[in-house]
Amino acid sequence: MGRAADDVELLLQPDDMVELMPRLAAIAARMDDHGVLVEAANNLGYFGPFETRLRRSHWKGCHAGRFMMGLEANGDVKGCPSLPSAPYVGGNVRDAPLAVLWAERGAIAFTRQRHKDEL
């Protein structure tokens, strides 16, 4: 995503997962001790021995704006760090409290505001 996609050396390859996934699982275990939940996003595309450690269960749909958010370096807030910025930024923490952005901004809460009539 972003400029990293232009540099093939920065892109994770399937064999990189052999080293990456155990490291992520170890980080998640350490963070549990501090009350921080670490979960892998679906963009890793990995269903192996660390699945329940990194996702608590098998993937059941997008959590963007429901259980997670993305905070960009400039303070912009979006429903998920994997989403592109332009259409999904709901505001900036320098302009409004995070709780207000989370609760009131449709660009962040779009998955919480779905209705059956949209199917």
PDB file of C-alpha atoms in Angstrom, residues 4-105:
ATOM      1  CA  ALA A   4       5.886   0.774  -0.263  1.00  0.00           C
ATOM      2  CA  ALA A   5       4.113  -0.913  -3.189  1.00  0.00           C
ATOM      3  CA  ASP A   6       6.638   0.719  -5.532  1.00  0.00           C
ATOM      4  CA  ASP A   7       9.586  -0.978  -3.834  1.00  0.00           C
ATOM      5  CA  VAL A   8       9.414  -4.757  -4.145  1.00  0.00           C
ATOM      6  CA  GLU A   9      12.059  -5.175  -1.430  1.00  0.00           C
ATOM      7  CA  LEU A  10       9.626  -3.694   1.116  1.00  0.00           C
ATOM      8  CA  LEU A  11       6.771  -6.049   0.224  1.00  0.00           C
ATOM      9  CA  LEU A  12       6.299  -9.138   2.379  1.00  0.00           C
ATOM     10  CA  GLN A  13       6.693 -12.388   0.530  1.00  0.00           C
ATOM     11  CA  PRO A  14       5.053 -15.692   1.533  1.00  0.00           C
ATOM     12  CA  ASP A  15       8.278 -17.085   2.982  1.00  0.00           C
ATOM     13  CA  ASP A  16       8.596 -13.960   5.192  1.00  0.00           C
ATOM     14  CA  MET A  17       5.536 -15.178   7.101  1.00  0.00           C
ATOM     15  CA  VAL A  18       7.539 -18.053   8.592  1.00  0.00           C
ATOM     16  CA  GLU A  19       9.555 -15.503  10.589  1.00  0.00           C
ATOM     17  CA  LEU A  20       6.976 -12.739  10.941  1.00  0.00           C
ATOM     18  CA  MET A  21       4.033 -14.639  12.394  1.00  0.00           C
ATOM     19  CA  PRO A  22       5.857 -16.088  15.449  1.00  0.00           C
ATOM     20  CA  ARG A  23       7.274 -12.611  16.147  1.00  0.00           C
ATOM     21  CA  LEU A  24       3.816 -11.042  16.000  1.00  0.00           C
ATOM     22  CA  ALA A  25       2.426 -13.773  18.264  1.00  0.00           C
ATOM     23  CA  ALA A  26       5.195 -13.100  20.804  1.00  0.00           C
ATOM     24  CA  ILE A  27       4.505  -9.361  20.702  1.00  0.00           C
ATOM     25  CA  ALA A  28       0.781 -10.014  21.179  1.00  0.00           C
ATOM     26  CA  ALA A  29       1.500 -12.214  24.213  1.00  0.00           C
ATOM     27  CA  ARG A  30       3.725  -9.523  25.781  1.00  0.00           C
ATOM     28  CA  MET A  31       1.118  -6.844  25.160  1.00  0.00           C
ATOM     29  CA  ASP A  32      -1.588  -8.941  26.857  1.00  0.00           C
ATOM     30  CA  ASP A  33       0.339  -8.359  30.100  1.00  0.00           C
ATOM     31  CA  HIS A  34      -0.149  -4.611  29.577  1.00  0.00           C
ATOM     32  CA  GLY A  35      -3.827  -4.769  28.624  1.00  0.00           C
ATOM     33  CA  VAL A  36      -3.132  -4.040  24.950  1.00  0.00           C
ATOM     34  CA  LEU A  37      -4.883  -6.177  22.354  1.00  0.00           C
ATOM     35  CA  VAL A  38      -2.793  -6.939  19.270  1.00  0.00           C
ATOM     36  CA  GLU A  39      -4.590  -8.552  16.363  1.00  0.00           C
ATOM     37  CA  ALA A  40      -3.467  -9.276  12.821  1.00  0.00           C
ATOM     38  CA  ALA A  41      -5.567  -7.783  10.061  1.00  0.00           C
ATOM     39  CA  ASN A  42      -6.982  -9.780   7.201  1.00  0.00           C
ATOM     40  CA  ASN A  43      -4.428  -8.303   4.818  1.00  0.00           C
ATOM     41  CA  LEU A  44      -1.821 -10.750   6.172  1.00  0.00           C
ATOM     42  CA  GLY A  45      -3.916 -13.537   4.698  1.00  0.00           C
ATOM     43  CA  TYR A  46      -2.446 -16.109   7.055  1.00  0.00           C
ATOM     44  CA  PHE A  47      -4.426 -18.989   8.566  1.00  0.00           C
ATOM     45  CA  GLY A  48      -1.821 -21.037  10.379  1.00  0.00           C
ATOM     46  CA  PRO A  49      -0.740 -22.057  13.877  1.00  0.00           C
ATOM     47  CA  PHE A  50      -0.874 -18.488  15.234  1.00  0.00           C
ATOM     48  CA  GLU A  51      -4.377 -17.714  13.984  1.00  0.00           C
ATOM     49  CA  THR A  52      -6.139 -17.862  17.346  1.00  0.00           C
ATOM     50  CA  ARG A  53      -3.307 -15.922  19.045  1.00  0.00           C
ATOM     51  CA  LEU A  54      -3.409 -13.127  16.477  1.00  0.00           C
ATOM     52  CA  ARG A  55      -7.104 -12.985  15.631  1.00  0.00           C
ATOM     53  CA  ARG A  56      -8.755 -14.721  18.624  1.00  0.00           C
ATOM     54  CA  SER A  57     -10.723 -16.768  16.066  1.00  0.00           C
ATOM     55  CA  HIS A  58     -10.910 -17.146  12.302  1.00  0.00           C
ATOM     56  CA  TRP A  59     -11.627 -13.960  10.379  1.00  0.00           C
ATOM     57  CA  LYS A  60     -15.325 -13.068  10.358  1.00  0.00           C
ATOM     58  CA  GLY A  61     -15.397  -9.841   8.416  1.00  0.00           C
ATOM     59  CA  CYS A  62     -14.060  -6.336   8.480  1.00  0.00           C
ATOM     60  CA  HIS A  63     -13.648  -4.705  11.896  1.00  0.00           C
ATOM     61  CA  ALA A  64     -12.909  -1.232  10.528  1.00  0.00           C
ATOM     62  CA  GLY A  65     -14.640   1.384  12.624  1.00  0.00           C
ATOM     63  CA  ARG A  66     -16.313  -1.301  14.750  1.00  0.00           C
ATOM     64  CA  PHE A  67     -13.455  -2.605  16.882  1.00  0.00           C
ATOM     65  CA  MET A  68     -10.406  -0.827  15.476  1.00  0.00           C
ATOM     66  CA  MET A  69      -9.153   2.436  14.081  1.00  0.00           C
ATOM     67  CA  GLY A  70      -6.140   3.803  12.306  1.00  0.00           C
ATOM     68  CA  LEU A  71      -4.231   6.836  13.532  1.00  0.00           C
ATOM     69  CA  GLU A  72      -1.946   8.397  10.955  1.00  0.00           C
ATOM     70  CA  ALA A  73       1.265  10.260  11.771  1.00  0.00           C
ATOM     71  CA  ASN A  74      -0.390  13.644  11.152  1.00  0.00           C
ATOM     72  CA  GLY A  75      -3.249  12.877  13.589  1.00  0.00           C
ATOM     73  CA  ASP A  76      -5.836  11.831  11.003  1.00  0.00           C
ATOM     74  CA  VAL A  77      -8.186   9.100  12.235  1.00  0.00           C
ATOM     75  CA  LYS A  78      -9.781   6.442  10.051  1.00  0.00           C
ATOM     76  CA  GLY A  79     -11.618   3.187  10.738  1.00  0.00           C
ATOM     77  CA  CYS A  80      -8.652   0.975   9.857  1.00  0.00           C
ATOM     78  CA  PRO A  81      -4.946   1.510   9.181  1.00  0.00           C
ATOM     79  CA  SER A  82      -5.243  -0.577   5.993  1.00  0.00           C
ATOM     80  CA  LEU A  83      -7.784   1.753   4.378  1.00  0.00           C
ATOM     81  CA  PRO A  84      -6.647   4.501   2.024  1.00  0.00           C
ATOM     82  CA  SER A  85      -6.825   7.913   3.627  1.00  0.00           C
ATOM     83  CA  ALA A  86      -8.850  10.189   1.354  1.00  0.00           C
ATOM     84  CA  PRO A  87     -12.358   8.706   1.619  1.00  0.00           C
ATOM     85  CA  TYR A  88     -12.007   7.218   5.124  1.00  0.00           C
ATOM     86  CA  VAL A  89     -10.515   9.929   7.344  1.00  0.00           C
ATOM     87  CA  GLY A  90     -13.123  11.101   9.831  1.00  0.00           C
ATOM     88  CA  GLY A  91     -11.143  13.938  11.314  1.00  0.00           C
ATOM     89  CA  ASN A  92      -7.959  14.781  13.138  1.00  0.00           C
ATOM     90  CA  VAL A  93      -7.164  14.412  16.838  1.00  0.00           C
ATOM     91  CA  ARG A  94      -5.713  17.924  16.782  1.00  0.00           C
ATOM     92  CA  ASP A  95      -9.142  19.309  15.887  1.00  0.00           C
ATOM     93  CA  ALA A  96     -11.512  17.130  17.933  1.00  0.00           C
ATOM     94  CA  PRO A  97     -11.276  14.602  20.777  1.00  0.00           C
ATOM     95  CA  LEU A  98     -10.801  11.007  19.682  1.00  0.00           C
ATOM     96  CA  ALA A  99     -14.046   9.977  21.421  1.00  0.00           C
ATOM     97  CA  VAL A 100     -15.981  12.538  19.353  1.00  0.00           C
ATOM     98  CA  LEU A 101     -14.368  11.409  16.096  1.00  0.00           C
ATOM     99  CA  TRP A 102     -15.118   7.758  16.916  1.00  0.00           C
ATOM    100  CA  ALA A 103     -18.738   8.376  17.899  1.00  0.00           C
ATOM    101  CA  GLU A 104     -19.818  10.979  15.379  1.00  0.00           C
ATOM    102  CA  ARG A 105     -17.871  10.736  12.145  1.00  0.00           C
TER     103      ARG A 105
END
